[in-house]
PDB file of C-alpha atoms in Angstrom:
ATOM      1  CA  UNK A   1      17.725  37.048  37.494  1.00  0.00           C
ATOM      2  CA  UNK A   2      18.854  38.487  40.437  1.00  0.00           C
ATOM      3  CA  UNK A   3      21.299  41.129  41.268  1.00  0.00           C
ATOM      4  CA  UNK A   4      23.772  37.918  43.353  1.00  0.00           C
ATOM      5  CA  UNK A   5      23.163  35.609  40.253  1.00  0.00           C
ATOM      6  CA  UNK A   6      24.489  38.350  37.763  1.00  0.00           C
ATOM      7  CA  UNK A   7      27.280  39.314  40.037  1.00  0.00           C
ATOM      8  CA  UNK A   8      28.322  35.537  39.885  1.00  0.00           C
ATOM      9  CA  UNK A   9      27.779  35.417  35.915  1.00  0.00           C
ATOM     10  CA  UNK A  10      29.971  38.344  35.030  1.00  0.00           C
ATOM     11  CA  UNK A  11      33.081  37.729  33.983  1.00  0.00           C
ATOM     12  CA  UNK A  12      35.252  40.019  36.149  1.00  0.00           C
ATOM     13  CA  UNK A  13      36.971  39.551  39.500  1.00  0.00           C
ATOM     14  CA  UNK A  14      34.644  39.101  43.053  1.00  0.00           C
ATOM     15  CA  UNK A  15      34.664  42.212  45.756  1.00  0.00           C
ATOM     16  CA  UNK A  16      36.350  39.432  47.762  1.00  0.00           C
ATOM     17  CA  UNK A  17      38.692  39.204  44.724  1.00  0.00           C
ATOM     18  CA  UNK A  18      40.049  42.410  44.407  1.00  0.00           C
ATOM     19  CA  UNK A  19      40.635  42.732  48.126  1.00  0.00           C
ATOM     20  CA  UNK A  20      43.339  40.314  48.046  1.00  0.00           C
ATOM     21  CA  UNK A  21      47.214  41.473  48.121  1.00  0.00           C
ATOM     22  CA  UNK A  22      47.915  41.545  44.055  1.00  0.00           C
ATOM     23  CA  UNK A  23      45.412  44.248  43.364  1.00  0.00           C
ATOM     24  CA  UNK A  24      45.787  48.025  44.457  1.00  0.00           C
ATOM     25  CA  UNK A  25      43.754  51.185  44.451  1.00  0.00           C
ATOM     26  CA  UNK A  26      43.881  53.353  40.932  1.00  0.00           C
ATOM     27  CA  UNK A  27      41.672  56.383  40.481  1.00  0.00           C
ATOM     28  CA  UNK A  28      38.436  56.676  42.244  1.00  0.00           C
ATOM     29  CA  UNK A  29      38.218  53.713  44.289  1.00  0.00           C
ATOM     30  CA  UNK A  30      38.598  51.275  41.353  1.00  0.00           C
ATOM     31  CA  UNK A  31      40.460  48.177  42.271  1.00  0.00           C
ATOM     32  CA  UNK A  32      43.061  47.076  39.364  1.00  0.00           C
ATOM     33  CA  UNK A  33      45.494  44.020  39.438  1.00  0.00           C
ATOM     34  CA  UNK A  34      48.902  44.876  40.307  1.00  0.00           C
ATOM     35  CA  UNK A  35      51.644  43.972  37.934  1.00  0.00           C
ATOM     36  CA  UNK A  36      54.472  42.827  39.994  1.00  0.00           C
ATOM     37  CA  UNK A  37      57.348  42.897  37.802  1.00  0.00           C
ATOM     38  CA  UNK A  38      57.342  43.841  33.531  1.00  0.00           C
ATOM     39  CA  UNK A  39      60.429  41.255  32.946  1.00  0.00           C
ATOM     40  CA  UNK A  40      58.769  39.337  30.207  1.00  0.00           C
ATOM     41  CA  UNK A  41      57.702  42.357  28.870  1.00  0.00           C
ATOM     42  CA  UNK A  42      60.965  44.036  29.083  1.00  0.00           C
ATOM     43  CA  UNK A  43      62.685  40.537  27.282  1.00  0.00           C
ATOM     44  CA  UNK A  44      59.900  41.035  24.524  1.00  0.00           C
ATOM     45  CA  UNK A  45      60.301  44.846  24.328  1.00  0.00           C
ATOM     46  CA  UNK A  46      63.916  44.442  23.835  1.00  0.00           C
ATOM     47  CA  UNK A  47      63.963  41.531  21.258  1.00  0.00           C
ATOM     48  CA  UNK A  48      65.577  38.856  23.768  1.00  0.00           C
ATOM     49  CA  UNK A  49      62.221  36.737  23.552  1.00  0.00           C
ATOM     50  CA  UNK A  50      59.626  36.142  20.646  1.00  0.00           C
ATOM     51  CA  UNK A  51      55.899  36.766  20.808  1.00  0.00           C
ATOM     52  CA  UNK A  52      55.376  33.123  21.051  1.00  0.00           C
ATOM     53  CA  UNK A  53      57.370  33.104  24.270  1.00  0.00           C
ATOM     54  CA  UNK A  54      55.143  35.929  25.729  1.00  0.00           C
ATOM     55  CA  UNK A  55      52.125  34.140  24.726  1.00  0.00           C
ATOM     56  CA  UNK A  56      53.606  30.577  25.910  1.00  0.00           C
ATOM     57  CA  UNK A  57      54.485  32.163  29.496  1.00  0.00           C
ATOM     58  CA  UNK A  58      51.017  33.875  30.124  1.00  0.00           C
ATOM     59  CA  UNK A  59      49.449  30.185  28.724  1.00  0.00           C
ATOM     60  CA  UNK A  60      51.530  28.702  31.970  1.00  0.00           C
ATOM     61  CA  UNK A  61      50.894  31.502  34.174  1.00  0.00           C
ATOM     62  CA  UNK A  62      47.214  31.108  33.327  1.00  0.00           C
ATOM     63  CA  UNK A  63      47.232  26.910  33.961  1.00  0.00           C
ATOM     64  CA  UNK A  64      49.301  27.847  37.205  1.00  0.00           C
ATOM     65  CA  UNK A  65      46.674  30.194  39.078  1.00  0.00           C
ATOM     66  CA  UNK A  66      43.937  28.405  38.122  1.00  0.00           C
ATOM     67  CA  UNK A  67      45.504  25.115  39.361  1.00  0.00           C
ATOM     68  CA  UNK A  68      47.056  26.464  42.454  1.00  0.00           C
ATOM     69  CA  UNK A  69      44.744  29.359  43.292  1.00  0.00           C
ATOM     70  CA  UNK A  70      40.883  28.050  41.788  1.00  0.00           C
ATOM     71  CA  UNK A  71      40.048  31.174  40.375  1.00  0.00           C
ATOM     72  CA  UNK A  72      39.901  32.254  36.639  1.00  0.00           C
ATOM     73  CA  UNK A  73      39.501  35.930  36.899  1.00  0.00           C
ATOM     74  CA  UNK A  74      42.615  36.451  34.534  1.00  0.00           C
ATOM     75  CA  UNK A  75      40.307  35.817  31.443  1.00  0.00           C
ATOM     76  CA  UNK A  76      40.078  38.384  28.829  1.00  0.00           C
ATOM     77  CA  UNK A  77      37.058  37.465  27.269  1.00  0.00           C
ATOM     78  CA  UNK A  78      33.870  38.041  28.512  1.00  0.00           C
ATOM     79  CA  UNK A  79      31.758  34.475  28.851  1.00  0.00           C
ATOM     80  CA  UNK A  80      29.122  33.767  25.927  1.00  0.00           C
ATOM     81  CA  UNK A  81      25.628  34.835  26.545  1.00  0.00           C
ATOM     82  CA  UNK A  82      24.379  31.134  26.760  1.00  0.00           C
ATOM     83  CA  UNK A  83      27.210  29.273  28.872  1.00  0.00           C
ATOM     84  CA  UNK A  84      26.155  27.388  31.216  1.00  0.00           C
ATOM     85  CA  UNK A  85      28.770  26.980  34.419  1.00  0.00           C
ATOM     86  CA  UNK A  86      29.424  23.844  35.885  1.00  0.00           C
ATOM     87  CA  UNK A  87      29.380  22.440  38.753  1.00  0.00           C
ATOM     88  CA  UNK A  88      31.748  21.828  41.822  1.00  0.00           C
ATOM     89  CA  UNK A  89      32.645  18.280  39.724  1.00  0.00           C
ATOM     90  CA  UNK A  90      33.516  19.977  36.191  1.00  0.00           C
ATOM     91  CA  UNK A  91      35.381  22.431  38.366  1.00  0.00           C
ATOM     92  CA  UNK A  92      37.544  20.126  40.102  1.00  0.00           C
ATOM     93  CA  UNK A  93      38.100  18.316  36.788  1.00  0.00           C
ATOM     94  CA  UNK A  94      39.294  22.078  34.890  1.00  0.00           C
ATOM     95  CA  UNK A  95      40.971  21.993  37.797  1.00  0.00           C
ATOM     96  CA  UNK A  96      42.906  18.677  37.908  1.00  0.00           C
ATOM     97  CA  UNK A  97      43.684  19.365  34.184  1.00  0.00           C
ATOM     98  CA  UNK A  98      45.312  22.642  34.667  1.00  0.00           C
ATOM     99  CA  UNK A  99      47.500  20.866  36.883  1.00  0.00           C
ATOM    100  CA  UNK A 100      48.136  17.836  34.415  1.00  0.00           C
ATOM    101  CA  UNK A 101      49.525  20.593  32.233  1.00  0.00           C
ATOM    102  CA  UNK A 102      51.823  22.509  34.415  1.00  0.00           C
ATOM    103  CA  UNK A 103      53.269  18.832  35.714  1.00  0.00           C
ATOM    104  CA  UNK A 104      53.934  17.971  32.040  1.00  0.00           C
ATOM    105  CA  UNK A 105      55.849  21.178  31.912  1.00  0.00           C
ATOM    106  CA  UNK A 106      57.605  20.512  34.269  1.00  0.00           C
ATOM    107  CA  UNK A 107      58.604  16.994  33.564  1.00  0.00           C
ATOM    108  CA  UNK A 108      59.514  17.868  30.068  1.00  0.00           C
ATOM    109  CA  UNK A 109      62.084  21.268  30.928  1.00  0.00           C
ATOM    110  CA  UNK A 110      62.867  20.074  34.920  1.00  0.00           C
ATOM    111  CA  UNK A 111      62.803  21.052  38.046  1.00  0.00           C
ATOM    112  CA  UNK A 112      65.454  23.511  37.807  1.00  0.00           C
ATOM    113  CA  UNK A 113      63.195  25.669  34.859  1.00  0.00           C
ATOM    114  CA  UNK A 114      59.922  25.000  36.997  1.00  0.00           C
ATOM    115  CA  UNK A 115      61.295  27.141  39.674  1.00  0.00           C
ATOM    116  CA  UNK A 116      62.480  29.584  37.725  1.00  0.00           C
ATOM    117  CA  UNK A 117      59.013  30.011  35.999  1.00  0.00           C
ATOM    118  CA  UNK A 118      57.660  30.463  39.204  1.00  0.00           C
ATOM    119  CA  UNK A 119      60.055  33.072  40.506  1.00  0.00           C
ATOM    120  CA  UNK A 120      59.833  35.230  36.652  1.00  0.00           C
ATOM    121  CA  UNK A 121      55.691  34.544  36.436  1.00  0.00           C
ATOM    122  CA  UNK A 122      53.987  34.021  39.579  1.00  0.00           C
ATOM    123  CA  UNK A 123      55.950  35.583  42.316  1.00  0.00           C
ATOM    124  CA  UNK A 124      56.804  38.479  39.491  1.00  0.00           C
ATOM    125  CA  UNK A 125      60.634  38.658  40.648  1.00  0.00           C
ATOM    126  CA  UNK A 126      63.082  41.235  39.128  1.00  0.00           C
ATOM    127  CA  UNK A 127      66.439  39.899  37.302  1.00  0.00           C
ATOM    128  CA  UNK A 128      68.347  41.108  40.295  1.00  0.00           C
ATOM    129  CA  UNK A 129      65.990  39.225  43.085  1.00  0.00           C
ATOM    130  CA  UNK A 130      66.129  36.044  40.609  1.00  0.00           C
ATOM    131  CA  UNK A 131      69.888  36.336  40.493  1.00  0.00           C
ATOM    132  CA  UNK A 132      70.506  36.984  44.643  1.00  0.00           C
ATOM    133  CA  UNK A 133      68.347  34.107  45.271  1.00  0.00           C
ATOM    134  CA  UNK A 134      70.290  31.752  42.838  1.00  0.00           C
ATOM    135  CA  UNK A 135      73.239  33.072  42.841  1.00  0.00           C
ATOM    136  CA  UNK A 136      74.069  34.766  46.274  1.00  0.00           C
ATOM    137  CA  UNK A 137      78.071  34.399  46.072  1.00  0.00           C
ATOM    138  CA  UNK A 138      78.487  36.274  42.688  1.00  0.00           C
ATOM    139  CA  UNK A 139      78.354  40.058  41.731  1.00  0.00           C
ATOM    140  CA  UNK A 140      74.714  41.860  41.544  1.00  0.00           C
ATOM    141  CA  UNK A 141      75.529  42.937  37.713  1.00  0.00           C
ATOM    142  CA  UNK A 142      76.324  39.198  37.290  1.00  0.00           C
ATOM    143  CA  UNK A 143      73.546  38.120  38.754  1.00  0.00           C
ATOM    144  CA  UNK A 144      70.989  40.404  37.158  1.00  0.00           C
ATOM    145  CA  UNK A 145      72.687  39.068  33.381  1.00  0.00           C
ATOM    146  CA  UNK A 146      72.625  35.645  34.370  1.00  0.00           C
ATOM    147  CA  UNK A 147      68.971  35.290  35.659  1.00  0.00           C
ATOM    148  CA  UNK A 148      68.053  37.359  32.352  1.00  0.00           C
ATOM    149  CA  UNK A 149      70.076  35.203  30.052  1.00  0.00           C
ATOM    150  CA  UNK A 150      68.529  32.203  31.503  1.00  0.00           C
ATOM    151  CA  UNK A 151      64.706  33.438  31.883  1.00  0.00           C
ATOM    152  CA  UNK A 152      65.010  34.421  28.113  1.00  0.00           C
ATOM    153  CA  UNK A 153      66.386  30.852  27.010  1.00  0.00           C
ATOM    154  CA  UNK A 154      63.540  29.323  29.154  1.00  0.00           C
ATOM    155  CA  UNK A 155      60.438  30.878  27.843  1.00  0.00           C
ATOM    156  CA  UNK A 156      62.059  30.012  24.556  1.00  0.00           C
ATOM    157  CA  UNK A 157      62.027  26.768  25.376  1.00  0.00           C
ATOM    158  CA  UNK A 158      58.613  27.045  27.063  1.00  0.00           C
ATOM    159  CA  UNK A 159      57.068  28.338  23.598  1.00  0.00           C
ATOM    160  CA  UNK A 160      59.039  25.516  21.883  1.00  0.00           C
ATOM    161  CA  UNK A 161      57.610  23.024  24.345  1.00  0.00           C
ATOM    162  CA  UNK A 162      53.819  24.350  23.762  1.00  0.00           C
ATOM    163  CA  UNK A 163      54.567  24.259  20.269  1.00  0.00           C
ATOM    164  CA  UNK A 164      55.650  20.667  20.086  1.00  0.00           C
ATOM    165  CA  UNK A 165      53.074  19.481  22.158  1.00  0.00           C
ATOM    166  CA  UNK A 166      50.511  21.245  19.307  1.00  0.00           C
ATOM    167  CA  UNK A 167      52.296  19.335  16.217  1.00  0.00           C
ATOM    168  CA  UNK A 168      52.228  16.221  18.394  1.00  0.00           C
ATOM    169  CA  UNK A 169      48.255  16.492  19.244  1.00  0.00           C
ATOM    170  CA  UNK A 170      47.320  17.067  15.610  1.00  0.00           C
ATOM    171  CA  UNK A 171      49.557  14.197  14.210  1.00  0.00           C
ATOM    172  CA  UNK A 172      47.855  12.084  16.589  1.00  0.00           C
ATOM    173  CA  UNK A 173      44.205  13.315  15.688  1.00  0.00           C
ATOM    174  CA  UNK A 174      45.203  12.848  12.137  1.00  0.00           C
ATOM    175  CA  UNK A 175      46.310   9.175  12.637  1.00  0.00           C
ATOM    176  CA  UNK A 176      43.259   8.168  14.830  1.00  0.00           C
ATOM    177  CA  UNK A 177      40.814   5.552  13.063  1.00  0.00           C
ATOM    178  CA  UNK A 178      37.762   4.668  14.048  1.00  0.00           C
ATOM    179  CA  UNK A 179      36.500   1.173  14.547  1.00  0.00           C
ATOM    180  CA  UNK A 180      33.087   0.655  14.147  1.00  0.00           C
ATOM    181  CA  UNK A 181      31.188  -2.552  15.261  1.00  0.00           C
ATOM    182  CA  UNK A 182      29.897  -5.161  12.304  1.00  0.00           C
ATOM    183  CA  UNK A 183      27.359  -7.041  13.018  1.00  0.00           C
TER     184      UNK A 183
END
């Protein structure tokens, strides 16, 4: 296999990849992904939001990029030593579903929580930046304790939502039948 084939096997980010905005220089040269803001961390770290609400926000975050951005270089594990990519088709398909997701999000906690998953996850806003931009006419202490009040409530509700949708798939799969032809 060549050297371009591996490249486009391995399971980090492209050259082209890391030159973009979100990742900066650390150490020697190496090019590492810039984390923007640490509020979910900091609502996890200080008990305000469960595990499941950390793991339900990076599951959006995850559907979001790859819908909006077509690139999957946030994955964690490495790819097994016999998969086999796809094609531009499957791609586009990944693709389509990722969005599927992230407008059934949407449609279940509104319009109103979409955008505020957007300014907490993907454009990594502070409290206090969430809180100008919403609230512009009230104190900054207010709106710092507002925005965080509200982000923690809504990846609550984003876990809950995740885990609905779970019980909701496997009562289904248990109630399927099967109807087979008789001849």
């Amino acid at each position: 296999m060549s050297k371009t084939a591996t490249a486009l096997l391995s399971d980090g980010p492209t050259t082209e990849r890391t030159l973009k905005p979100d990742y900066e220089t650390v150490g020697m040269g190496k090019r590492k992904r810039r984390v923007k803001a640490r509020t979910v961390q900091t609502l996890h770290e200080s008990g305000d939001i469960s595990g499941e609400a950390v793991t339900a926000a990076n599951r959006w975050l995850e559907d979001y990029i790859f819908f909006k951005g077509a690139y999957a270089d946030y994955l964690k594990d490495p790819l097994d030593r016999d998969y086999i990519p796809g094609n531009i088709h499957t791609f586009a398909v990944a693709r389509g579903k990722a969005a599927a997701r992230i407008a059934e999000v949407r449609e279940a906690l509104g319009l109103c929580s979409h955008v505020r998953l957007e300014m907490l996850l993907v454009e990594g806003m502070s409290f206090s930046a969430i809180g100008k931009k919403l609230w512009p006419a009230k104190e900054r202490a207010t709106q710092a304790k507002a925005a965080r009040s509200q982000c923690s409530l809504l990846l609550e509700q984003l876990a809950n939502f995740y885990v609905e949708k779970h019980k909701k798939e496997a009562r289904e799969k248990r109630t399927c039948t099967c109807v087979t032809n008789v001849a």
